[in-house]
PDB file of C-alpha atoms in Angstrom:
ATOM      1  CA  MET A1167     -41.809 -13.726   6.320  1.00 78.00           C
ATOM      2  CA  GLU A1168     -42.914 -11.112   3.813  1.00 81.00           C
ATOM      3  CA  ASP A1169     -41.093 -13.020   1.065  1.00 84.00           C
ATOM      4  CA  PHE A1170     -43.094 -16.176   1.808  1.00 83.00           C
ATOM      5  CA  ARG A1171     -46.343 -14.221   1.934  1.00 85.00           C
ATOM      6  CA  ASP A1172     -45.660 -12.531  -1.395  1.00 88.00           C
ATOM      7  CA  ALA A1173     -44.395 -15.659  -3.184  1.00 88.00           C
ATOM      8  CA  LEU A1174     -47.514 -17.641  -2.239  1.00 87.00           C
ATOM      9  CA  ASN A1175     -49.926 -14.666  -2.365  1.00 89.00           C
ATOM     10  CA  VAL A1176     -51.394 -15.490   1.058  1.00 88.00           C
ATOM     11  CA  ASP A1177     -51.793 -13.565   4.279  1.00 85.00           C
ATOM     12  CA  CYS A1178     -49.908 -14.390   7.475  1.00 81.00           C
ATOM     13  CA  GLY A1179     -52.898 -16.315   8.837  1.00 81.00           C
ATOM     14  CA  TYR A1180     -52.357 -18.965   6.144  1.00 82.00           C
ATOM     15  CA  CYS A1181     -49.556 -20.468   8.251  1.00 81.00           C
ATOM     16  CA  HIS A1182     -49.866 -18.655  11.562  1.00 80.00           C
ATOM     17  CA  GLY A1183     -53.595 -18.986  12.121  1.00 75.00           C
ATOM     18  CA  GLY A1184     -56.212 -16.308  12.460  1.00 59.00           C
ATOM     19  CA  THR A1185     -56.218 -13.257  14.663  1.00 56.00           C
ATOM     20  CA  GLY A1186     -55.160 -13.564  18.262  1.00 53.00           C
ATOM     21  CA  GLY A1187     -51.896 -15.444  17.990  1.00 61.00           C
ATOM     22  CA  PHE A1188     -49.733 -17.867  16.133  1.00 68.00           C
ATOM     23  CA  ALA A1189     -50.628 -21.428  15.233  1.00 65.00           C
ATOM     24  CA  PRO A1190     -48.691 -24.113  17.062  1.00 69.00           C
ATOM     25  CA  ASP A1191     -45.489 -25.427  15.505  1.00 72.00           C
ATOM     26  CA  ALA A1192     -47.316 -28.662  14.690  1.00 68.00           C
ATOM     27  CA  ASN A1193     -49.277 -26.786  11.991  1.00 74.00           C
ATOM     28  CA  PRO A1194     -48.844 -28.880   8.792  1.00 82.00           C
ATOM     29  CA  ARG A1195     -48.322 -25.737   6.689  1.00 83.00           C
ATOM     30  CA  LYS A1196     -45.393 -24.712   8.875  1.00 83.00           C
ATOM     31  CA  ASP A1197     -43.891 -28.171   8.509  1.00 85.00           C
ATOM     32  CA  THR A1198     -44.259 -27.987   4.712  1.00 86.00           C
ATOM     33  CA  ALA A1199     -42.655 -24.524   4.695  1.00 86.00           C
ATOM     34  CA  ARG A1200     -39.691 -25.812   6.696  1.00 88.00           C
ATOM     35  CA  LYS A1201     -39.191 -28.655   4.215  1.00 90.00           C
ATOM     36  CA  MET A1202     -39.372 -26.236   1.273  1.00 89.00           C
ATOM     37  CA  ILE A1203     -36.847 -23.892   2.921  1.00 88.00           C
ATOM     38  CA  GLU A1204     -34.447 -26.809   3.344  1.00 91.00           C
ATOM     39  CA  MET A1205     -34.983 -27.810  -0.294  1.00 90.00           C
ATOM     40  CA  LEU A1206     -34.171 -24.256  -1.450  1.00 87.00           C
ATOM     41  CA  ARG A1207     -31.041 -24.206   0.687  1.00 87.00           C
ATOM     42  CA  ARG A1208     -29.846 -27.438  -0.955  1.00 87.00           C
ATOM     43  CA  ILE A1209     -30.674 -26.181  -4.460  1.00 86.00           C
ATOM     44  CA  ASN A1210     -28.931 -22.839  -3.971  1.00 85.00           C
ATOM     45  CA  ALA A1211     -25.909 -24.546  -2.358  1.00 85.00           C
ATOM     46  CA  ASN A1212     -25.411 -26.749  -5.428  1.00 85.00           C
ATOM     47  CA  PHE A1213     -25.901 -24.296  -8.298  1.00 78.00           C
ATOM     48  CA  PRO A1214     -22.831 -22.467  -9.624  1.00 77.00           C
ATOM     49  CA  GLY A1215     -22.676 -18.846  -8.546  1.00 76.00           C
ATOM     50  CA  THR A1216     -25.247 -19.238  -5.778  1.00 77.00           C
ATOM     51  CA  GLY A1217     -24.983 -19.650  -2.047  1.00 73.00           C
ATOM     52  CA  VAL A1218     -26.914 -20.428   1.078  1.00 74.00           C
ATOM     53  CA  PHE A1219     -28.662 -17.559   2.860  1.00 70.00           C
ATOM     54  CA  PRO A1220     -27.349 -15.155   4.107  1.00 74.00           C
ATOM     55  CA  GLN A1221     -24.214 -15.556   1.963  1.00 76.00           C
ATOM     56  CA  GLY A1222     -24.208 -15.685  -1.789  1.00 75.00           C
ATOM     57  CA  THR A1223     -26.828 -14.980  -4.379  1.00 78.00           C
ATOM     58  CA  GLN A1224     -30.179 -16.691  -3.857  1.00 77.00           C
ATOM     59  CA  VAL A1225     -31.126 -17.489  -7.447  1.00 81.00           C
ATOM     60  CA  VAL A1226     -33.887 -19.958  -6.612  1.00 84.00           C
ATOM     61  CA  SER A1227     -36.608 -18.719  -4.265  1.00 85.00           C
ATOM     62  CA  CYS A1228     -40.175 -19.626  -3.292  1.00 87.00           C
ATOM     63  CA  TYR A1229     -41.442 -17.441  -6.139  1.00 86.00           C
ATOM     64  CA  THR A1230     -39.454 -19.492  -8.672  1.00 85.00           C
ATOM     65  CA  CYS A1231     -42.086 -22.239  -8.471  1.00 84.00           C
ATOM     66  CA  HIS A1232     -45.071 -20.711  -6.691  1.00 85.00           C
ATOM     67  CA  ARG A1233     -45.487 -17.559  -8.825  1.00 84.00           C
ATOM     68  CA  GLY A1234     -48.047 -16.131  -6.410  1.00 84.00           C
ATOM     69  CA  ASP A1235     -49.981 -19.372  -5.842  1.00 85.00           C
ATOM     70  CA  PRO A1236     -49.998 -21.500  -2.661  1.00 84.00           C
ATOM     71  CA  HIS A1237     -49.742 -24.622  -4.847  1.00 82.00           C
ATOM     72  CA  PRO A1238     -46.929 -24.488  -7.403  1.00 80.00           C
ATOM     73  CA  THR A1239     -47.687 -25.485 -10.961  1.00 72.00           C
ATOM     74  CA  SER A1240     -45.592 -28.318 -12.283  1.00 68.00           C
ATOM     75  CA  LEU A1241     -45.439 -29.961 -15.662  1.00 60.00           C
ATOM     76  CA  SER A1242     -47.477 -32.846 -14.305  1.00 63.00           C
ATOM     77  CA  ASN A1243     -50.424 -30.686 -13.238  1.00 59.00           C
ATOM     78  CA  LYS A1244     -50.256 -27.855 -15.772  1.00 62.00           C
ATOM     79  CA  ARG A1245     -53.002 -27.854 -18.368  1.00 63.00           C
ATOM     80  CA  TYR A1246     -51.880 -27.850 -21.968  1.00 61.00           C
ATOM     81  CA  GLU A1247     -54.021 -27.786 -25.057  1.00 67.00           C
ATOM     82  CA  ARG A1248     -53.765 -30.946 -27.078  1.00 67.00           C
ATOM     83  CA  SER A1249     -52.110 -30.761 -30.448  1.00 64.00           C
ATOM     84  CA  PRO A1250     -54.505 -31.237 -33.316  1.00 67.00           C
ATOM     85  CA  ALA A1251     -54.564 -34.743 -34.735  1.00 68.00           C
ATOM     86  CA  PRO A1252     -52.427 -35.128 -37.844  1.00 66.00           C
ATOM     87  CA  VAL A1253     -54.344 -35.109 -41.105  1.00 68.00           C
ATOM     88  CA  PRO A1254     -54.105 -38.536 -42.792  1.00 63.00           C
TER      89      PRO A1254
END
């Protein structure tokens, strides 16, 4: 669990609720996490030299995309400065 917490830069309550117990399994964040774990297992199973936890090297992890943010940056939502217009 510490790996998830660190990769997304959130505390445990982000998925498990506040103090006093764990959120029910129907929590949408838990469901998303389960889907992402399955995605990582498929990615690592198909890349040369990698494997599926606990066997083999885990090259792709949550941090690969999240980089300490709950919402990973992708090319479609990353802000880029526009190139200057060509001089005629």
